Each structure stands twice: as structure tokens, then as C-alpha cells.
DNA sequence: CAATATACCTGGATGC
DNA sequence: TGCATCCAGGTATATT
């Protein structure tokens, strides 16, 4: 599932490849993803344009074009972006293909169609990006992500700490998998009320968020070459989980049996002994 | 404001 | 083997 590390790895891989290349042709499945996207709008603002830069905000990728238009892509649950030879066969669920000027194609594949593909025209891009940044939460690697700010943010919220970590309007980029892993590393039980965490516990959350997300990005980085070459199957996920998906197995820290419980309807894995 | 439910989707796993 | 059912979860929206 693409969370911050997977989106960051994708961004880095594409930023290394796309700038300077033009879009000579485009294919659009016409299928509705999270929003509908008229082909004419894509063609009007993206065709014949040159990529200048790829950025990430929260789990969104922002492809900036020379005409100042922005192509916005969110990977949703199953979205994958890859660069393939233009003459290689497209796959089921390829929704967008942008043929580049060097006989390669940038392809967006998304089986479950929870993803987003949007175009911001040049005259609207500034405002749209401002709106996006305002409604998304703080970046885990941004200057606001401090134990002090988080303590203040949480001190009046009677919500499970895991739900708060995953609330994209408060904190961007942390989904179910990394929320589980961060809370395990920080030794905090996922159902604890966010308001109950003391400053030392928030310091552990910040420390381990940085450590785990950084490690995951680095692990994904090793597969960038694979994801850029013809075979096309990204597989950024090289990360070694401590608890996610491991209910019934012994805790790697204390050997107690890991448990699985729903927290706000999301599978949550934790050690009942060393997470308190 | 917070908690809960539902919707969007399809592939893979499971059960009969 | 086939068919039904459930589950995975990022995000938005409606309801309690």
C-alpha cells in the first residue's frame, strides 16, 4: 500500500528520469478513478509539454509542466507508476500512458481505482496547490512535526493515537502499515487516547516516525532501477515489518504473542506486553 | 467535535 | 472446480 515512503521513492525515481522530456502522445482509459477526468483536459494541458519537476505533498505526486500546468497523481491503494518501453504491451488497469520523446512511456496502473489523476491548468495550478497544502496535514519530515506541536495538537483529542497518526488532515503520509510499525517501535498501545500521551512518548513517536520512514525510503530506493526498467513491476516494498500482518507470531522484542484488533475499523497489530 | 457507517473498487484468499 | 463471501485500506461524505 503506498504510504509516504512508497510515494517518496516513486517521486525520486521519476524526478531522476522525467525532467526535460516531452509528452508526445497520451492514452487515457476514460475510467473514473476517484474523480472523473475528461480526456480533452488532459490533452489540452499535458500534450506536447515538457516535464520540469516532480514533487510530493502528502501522498500526492505533482508533475510540473513547462506551461505551468500540474498533473496530480495519487496512487490510492493499488496505484503504480512505471516507465516502460513505448512498444511494450500495456497491461490491464493501465489508465494513463504518456509517451515520452525517447520511446518510453510513463504508465499509471491502478486495479482498484482508488487513485487520482487530475490536471491543474496553468492559471489554476497555484490556487489548487495552495488548497491541497492547506487541507493536508503536516509532513513527517517537515518543521512542524515536533513532539511539542504534536502534544499540543493531541492534548484535547479523545481519539485513538493510531487514528490520529493516520488522520491525513493532521499528519500526512502515515497509513495503516506505518502507524502500526511506529507505535510498536515507540512502545505505545494503538488504542491509547491521543490526549493521554506524555511528552516523552511524543518524542518517541517523532523519533521512530523519522527512523522508520527514512529506513523504508532507503529500502525502497534499492529497487528504483527495477521499477524504471522494462519489466515494470515496481515492488518498492523491501521493508521488514516488525508487527504488521504478524498476529499470532512472537513479538520480536519480548516474544509475547502479537495480537490483531480493529481500531476504527483498521487492522491493528501490536504486542500486548511491551506496548502500553 | 468525535465516532461510526458507507461508498468507491478489484484481486486474492477462504469456505463450502 | 466453481461459486459466494470476505478482506485489504486511502479518502470523502453522511449520519449519529
Short mmCIF file of C-alpha atoms (C1' of nucleotides) in Angstrom, two decimals:
data_model
loop_
_atom_site.label_atom_id
_atom_site.label_comp_id
_atom_site.label_asym_id
_atom_site.label_seq_id
_atom_site.Cartn_x
_atom_site.Cartn_y
_atom_site.Cartn_z
CA UNK A 1 0.00 0.00 0.00
CA UNK A 2 1.56 3.26 -1.00
CA UNK A 3 2.22 5.41 2.02
CA UNK A 4 4.74 8.22 2.33
CA UNK A 5 7.86 6.09 1.70
CA UNK A 6 6.46 4.46 -1.44
CA UNK A 7 5.30 7.79 -2.84
CA UNK A 8 8.64 9.40 -1.99
CA UNK A 9 10.56 6.59 -3.72
CA UNK A 10 8.33 6.93 -6.76
CA UNK A 11 8.87 10.68 -6.79
CA UNK A 12 12.64 10.30 -6.57
CA UNK A 13 12.71 7.74 -9.35
CA UNK A 14 10.59 9.85 -11.67
CA UNK A 15 12.36 13.10 -10.81
CA UNK A 16 15.56 11.43 -12.00
CA UNK A 17 14.00 10.45 -15.32
CA UNK A 18 11.28 12.82 -16.46
CA UNK A 19 12.53 16.43 -16.38
CA UNK A 20 13.46 17.64 -19.83
CA UNK A 21 11.34 15.08 -21.62
CA UNK A 22 8.24 16.00 -23.60
CA UNK A 23 4.91 14.20 -23.78
CA UNK A 24 4.34 13.33 -27.42
CA UNK A 25 1.19 11.28 -27.10
CA UNK A 26 -1.15 10.17 -24.39
CA UNK A 27 -3.58 7.37 -23.66
CA UNK A 28 -6.35 7.67 -21.12
CA UNK A 29 -8.64 4.77 -20.21
CA UNK A 30 -11.50 7.12 -19.50
CA UNK A 31 -12.38 5.09 -16.44
CA UNK A 32 -13.48 7.03 -13.44
CA UNK A 33 -10.91 6.85 -10.69
CA UNK A 34 -11.65 8.75 -7.50
CA UNK A 35 -12.72 11.59 -9.81
CA UNK A 36 -13.55 11.66 -13.46
CA UNK A 37 -11.02 13.24 -15.80
CA UNK A 38 -12.02 14.45 -19.27
CA UNK A 39 -9.56 13.42 -21.97
CA UNK A 40 -9.76 16.86 -23.56
CA UNK A 41 -8.47 18.46 -20.38
CA UNK A 42 -5.50 16.09 -20.26
CA UNK A 43 -4.68 16.67 -23.89
CA UNK A 44 -5.06 20.40 -23.69
CA UNK A 45 -2.64 20.94 -20.84
CA UNK A 46 -0.24 17.98 -20.91
CA UNK A 47 0.24 17.04 -24.54
CA UNK A 48 3.42 18.45 -26.14
CA UNK A 49 4.52 19.78 -22.78
CA UNK A 50 7.88 19.16 -21.11
CA UNK A 51 8.20 17.86 -17.56
CA UNK A 52 10.14 20.29 -15.45
CA UNK A 53 9.94 18.74 -12.00
CA UNK A 54 8.27 16.10 -9.83
CA UNK A 55 7.30 16.90 -6.25
CA UNK A 56 5.47 15.15 -3.46
CA UNK A 57 3.00 16.63 -0.98
CA UNK A 58 1.41 14.16 1.44
CA UNK A 59 0.70 11.10 -0.73
CA UNK A 60 0.21 13.20 -3.86
CA UNK A 61 2.67 13.43 -6.72
CA UNK A 62 2.85 16.75 -8.53
CA UNK A 63 4.22 16.67 -12.06
CA UNK A 64 5.07 20.20 -13.10
CA UNK A 65 5.00 21.01 -16.78
CA UNK A 66 6.77 23.76 -18.67
CA UNK A 67 3.46 25.54 -19.35
CA UNK A 68 2.95 25.76 -15.55
CA UNK A 69 0.19 23.15 -15.61
CA UNK A 70 0.39 20.44 -12.98
CA UNK A 71 -0.52 16.79 -13.34
CA UNK A 72 -1.63 15.46 -9.95
CA UNK A 73 -1.47 11.73 -9.24
CA UNK A 74 -2.42 9.87 -6.07
CA UNK A 75 -1.65 6.14 -6.03
CA UNK A 76 -4.63 5.27 -3.86
CA UNK A 77 -4.44 1.68 -2.68
CA UNK A 78 -3.05 -0.14 -5.69
CA UNK A 79 -1.66 2.56 -7.96
CA UNK A 80 1.73 2.04 -9.60
CA UNK A 81 3.74 4.36 -11.81
CA UNK A 82 6.42 2.98 -14.06
CA UNK A 83 8.44 3.91 -17.12
CA UNK A 84 8.28 1.30 -19.86
CA UNK A 85 9.41 0.95 -23.47
CA UNK A 86 6.68 2.53 -25.59
CA UNK A 87 6.35 -0.63 -27.67
CA UNK A 88 5.88 -2.96 -24.71
CA UNK A 89 2.30 -4.17 -24.24
CA UNK A 90 0.09 -2.28 -21.88
CA UNK A 91 -1.50 -4.13 -19.02
CA UNK A 92 -4.97 -4.47 -17.65
CA UNK A 93 -5.77 -1.48 -15.44
CA UNK A 94 -3.31 0.83 -17.16
CA UNK A 95 -5.31 4.05 -17.01
CA UNK A 96 -2.84 6.63 -18.19
CA UNK A 97 0.11 6.33 -20.54
CA UNK A 98 2.23 9.32 -21.51
CA UNK A 99 4.56 8.62 -24.41
CA UNK A 100 7.82 10.46 -23.99
CA UNK A 101 10.19 11.78 -26.62
CA UNK A 102 12.63 8.90 -26.12
CA UNK A 103 10.40 5.97 -26.99
CA UNK A 104 9.40 5.31 -23.40
CA UNK A 105 6.05 5.64 -21.68
CA UNK A 106 5.11 6.73 -18.20
CA UNK A 107 2.23 4.44 -17.22
CA UNK A 108 -0.20 4.62 -14.33
CA UNK A 109 -1.75 1.29 -13.42
CA UNK A 110 -4.41 1.05 -10.73
CA UNK A 111 -6.53 -2.08 -10.38
CA UNK A 112 -8.84 -0.80 -7.68
CA UNK A 113 -9.17 2.70 -8.99
CA UNK A 114 -8.87 4.45 -5.65
CA UNK A 115 -6.21 6.61 -7.25
CA UNK A 116 -6.45 10.17 -8.51
CA UNK A 117 -5.40 11.67 -11.83
CA UNK A 118 -6.15 15.35 -12.17
CA UNK A 119 -4.87 18.21 -14.28
CA UNK A 120 -4.48 21.69 -12.93
CA UNK A 121 -4.40 24.22 -15.79
CA UNK A 122 -1.64 26.82 -15.60
CA UNK A 123 -3.94 29.59 -14.43
CA UNK A 124 -5.43 27.48 -11.61
CA UNK A 125 -2.41 25.46 -10.51
CA UNK A 126 -1.22 27.91 -7.88
CA UNK A 127 -4.54 28.12 -6.09
CA UNK A 128 -5.19 24.37 -6.38
CA UNK A 129 -1.84 23.58 -4.83
CA UNK A 130 -2.45 26.06 -2.06
CA UNK A 131 -5.80 24.41 -1.33
CA UNK A 132 -4.22 20.97 -1.34
CA UNK A 133 -1.47 22.01 1.04
CA UNK A 134 -3.97 23.59 3.40
CA UNK A 135 -6.19 20.56 3.67
CA UNK A 136 -3.36 18.08 4.13
CA UNK A 137 -1.65 17.65 7.45
CA UNK A 138 1.93 18.31 8.46
CA UNK A 139 4.73 16.45 6.73
CA UNK A 140 6.52 13.94 8.99
CA UNK A 141 9.84 15.33 7.74
CA UNK A 142 8.63 18.91 7.90
CA UNK A 143 9.50 21.53 10.51
CA UNK A 144 6.11 21.28 12.27
CA UNK A 145 6.45 17.61 13.11
CA UNK A 146 7.82 18.09 16.60
CA UNK A 147 6.88 16.40 19.85
CA UNK A 148 5.81 19.77 21.25
CA UNK A 149 3.46 20.52 18.34
CA UNK A 150 2.04 17.02 18.37
CA UNK A 151 1.48 17.11 22.12
CA UNK A 152 -0.43 20.37 21.74
CA UNK A 153 -2.34 19.06 18.74
CA UNK A 154 -3.42 15.94 20.61
CA UNK A 155 -3.98 17.18 24.12
CA UNK A 156 -7.71 17.76 23.61
CA UNK A 157 -8.45 14.91 21.25
CA UNK A 158 -10.20 11.88 22.60
CA UNK A 159 -9.26 9.71 19.68
CA UNK A 160 -7.05 6.63 19.50
CA UNK A 161 -3.42 7.55 18.94
CA UNK A 162 -3.31 5.28 15.91
CA UNK A 163 -6.26 7.07 14.33
CA UNK A 164 -4.61 10.41 14.93
CA UNK A 165 -1.38 9.29 13.28
CA UNK A 166 -3.41 8.15 10.28
CA UNK A 167 -5.57 11.28 10.03
CA UNK A 168 -4.28 12.80 6.82
CA UNK A 169 -5.71 16.20 7.69
CA UNK A 170 -3.43 16.32 10.72
CA UNK A 171 -0.39 14.29 9.65
CA UNK A 172 0.33 13.48 6.03
CA UNK A 173 1.63 10.25 4.65
CA UNK A 174 1.25 7.78 7.51
CA UNK A 175 -1.16 4.97 6.66
CA UNK A 176 -2.13 1.79 8.41
CA UNK A 177 1.11 -0.11 7.95
CA UNK A 178 3.49 2.56 9.19
CA UNK A 179 1.17 3.62 12.00
CA UNK A 180 1.38 0.06 13.31
CA UNK A 181 5.15 -0.06 12.99
CA UNK A 182 5.72 3.36 14.53
CA UNK A 183 3.58 2.56 17.57
CA UNK A 184 5.38 -0.74 18.07
CA UNK A 185 8.76 0.97 17.95
CA UNK A 186 7.51 3.67 20.33
CA UNK A 187 6.05 1.03 22.70
CA UNK A 188 2.62 2.64 22.67
CA UNK A 189 -0.63 0.68 22.54
CA UNK A 190 -2.64 1.74 19.43
CA UNK A 191 -5.92 2.31 21.30
CA UNK A 192 -4.42 4.76 23.80
CA UNK A 193 -6.17 8.10 23.65
CA UNK A 194 -4.00 10.62 21.85
CA UNK A 195 -4.57 13.05 24.71
CA UNK A 196 -3.03 10.60 27.17
CA UNK A 197 0.46 10.62 25.66
CA UNK A 198 3.11 12.41 27.66
CA UNK A 199 5.91 14.48 26.10
CA UNK A 200 8.38 11.61 26.34
CA UNK A 201 6.00 9.38 24.42
CA UNK A 202 5.57 12.02 21.73
CA UNK A 203 9.32 12.29 21.46
CA UNK A 204 9.45 8.55 20.81
CA UNK A 205 6.76 8.87 18.14
CA UNK A 206 8.71 11.59 16.36
CA UNK A 207 12.00 9.72 16.65
CA UNK A 208 10.61 6.43 15.38
CA UNK A 209 8.47 8.03 12.67
CA UNK A 210 11.61 9.57 11.25
CA UNK A 211 13.66 6.41 11.69
CA UNK A 212 11.09 4.02 10.19
CA UNK A 213 10.00 6.24 7.30
CA UNK A 214 13.63 7.01 6.46
CA UNK A 215 14.59 3.34 6.55
CA UNK A 216 11.62 2.44 4.37
CA UNK A 217 12.55 5.08 1.82
CA UNK A 218 16.10 3.78 1.76
CA UNK A 219 14.91 0.19 1.36
CA UNK A 220 12.65 1.23 -1.50
CA UNK A 221 15.49 3.10 -3.06
CA UNK A 222 17.30 -0.09 -3.84
CA UNK A 223 14.54 -1.16 -6.21
CA UNK A 224 14.30 2.06 -8.20
CA UNK A 225 16.36 0.59 -11.04
CA UNK A 226 13.99 -2.33 -11.28
CA UNK A 227 10.97 -0.08 -11.23
CA UNK A 228 12.38 2.07 -14.01
CA UNK A 229 13.30 -0.74 -16.33
CA UNK A 230 11.13 -2.58 -18.77
CA UNK A 231 9.80 -5.35 -16.60
CA UNK A 232 7.59 -2.80 -14.98
CA UNK A 233 6.75 -4.32 -11.65
CA UNK A 234 7.65 -1.77 -9.04
CA UNK A 235 7.91 -3.67 -5.76
CA UNK A 236 9.22 -0.81 -3.67
CA UNK A 237 8.30 -2.70 -0.58
CA UNK A 238 11.53 -4.08 0.80
CA UNK A 239 10.78 -3.10 4.32
CA UNK A 240 11.00 -5.56 7.17
CA UNK A 241 7.86 -5.33 9.25
CA UNK A 242 8.03 -5.93 12.96
CA UNK A 243 4.31 -6.33 13.61
CA UNK A 244 2.20 -5.60 10.53
CA UNK A 245 0.48 -8.79 9.39
CA UNK A 246 2.17 -10.82 12.13
CA UNK A 247 -0.69 -11.64 14.52
CA UNK A 248 -0.02 -14.90 16.32
CA UNK A 249 3.75 -14.65 15.89
CA UNK A 250 6.09 -13.82 18.76
CA UNK A 251 6.96 -10.21 19.46
CA UNK A 252 10.48 -9.53 18.14
CA UNK A 253 11.20 -7.61 21.34
CA UNK A 254 9.72 -9.73 24.14
CA UNK A 255 8.38 -12.88 22.45
CA UNK A 256 4.81 -12.40 23.66
CA UNK A 257 2.23 -13.32 21.03
CA UNK A 258 1.34 -10.38 18.77
CA UNK A 259 -2.35 -9.50 18.58
CA UNK A 260 -4.64 -8.12 15.89
CA UNK A 261 -7.55 -5.87 16.78
CA UNK A 262 -9.63 -3.37 14.84
CA UNK A 263 -9.02 0.28 15.70
CA UNK A 264 -11.54 2.46 13.89
CA UNK A 265 -12.15 -0.44 11.52
CA UNK A 266 -8.49 -0.75 10.54
CA UNK A 267 -6.42 -3.83 11.29
CA UNK A 268 -4.03 -3.06 14.07
CA UNK A 269 -1.15 -5.27 15.13
CA UNK A 270 0.62 -4.85 18.42
CA UNK A 271 2.36 -6.54 21.31
CA UNK A 272 0.06 -6.74 24.35
CA UNK A 273 3.04 -6.88 26.70
CA UNK A 274 5.56 -4.27 25.61
CA UNK A 275 3.20 -1.72 24.05
CA UNK A 276 1.46 0.10 26.90
"C1'" DC B 1 -16.05 17.81 17.61
"C1'" DA B 2 -15.71 12.63 17.51
"C1'" DA B 3 -17.19 8.22 16.45
"C1'" DT B 4 -19.38 5.28 13.20
"C1'" DA B 5 -21.03 3.75 8.82
"C1'" DT B 6 -20.91 3.64 3.94
"C1'" DA B 7 -19.13 4.21 -0.62
"C1'" DC B 8 -15.74 3.65 -4.01
"C1'" DC B 9 -13.06 -0.67 -6.37
"C1'" DT B 10 -10.82 -5.45 -7.71
"C1'" DG B 11 -7.85 -9.34 -6.72
"C1'" DG B 12 -6.69 -12.78 -3.75
"C1'" DA B 13 -7.75 -15.79 -0.02
"C1'" DT B 14 -11.02 -18.62 2.17
"C1'" DG B 15 -15.05 -21.63 2.79
"C1'" DC B 16 -18.44 -24.83 1.14
"C1'" DT C 1 -13.81 -26.83 -9.90
"C1'" DG C 2 -16.95 -23.30 -9.24
"C1'" DC C 3 -19.24 -20.03 -6.77
"C1'" DA C 4 -20.13 -16.99 -2.79
"C1'" DT C 5 -18.14 -14.33 0.67
"C1'" DC C 6 -14.86 -11.62 2.96
"C1'" DC C 7 -10.92 -8.73 3.41
"C1'" DA C 8 -7.34 -5.33 2.16
"C1'" DG C 9 -7.38 0.33 3.14
"C1'" DG C 10 -6.91 5.95 1.45
"C1'" DT C 11 -10.15 9.26 1.36
"C1'" DA C 12 -14.69 11.60 1.19
"C1'" DT C 13 -19.12 12.11 2.86
"C1'" DA C 14 -23.28 11.33 5.64
"C1'" DT C 15 -25.15 10.16 9.99
"C1'" DT C 16 -25.41 9.61 14.95
#
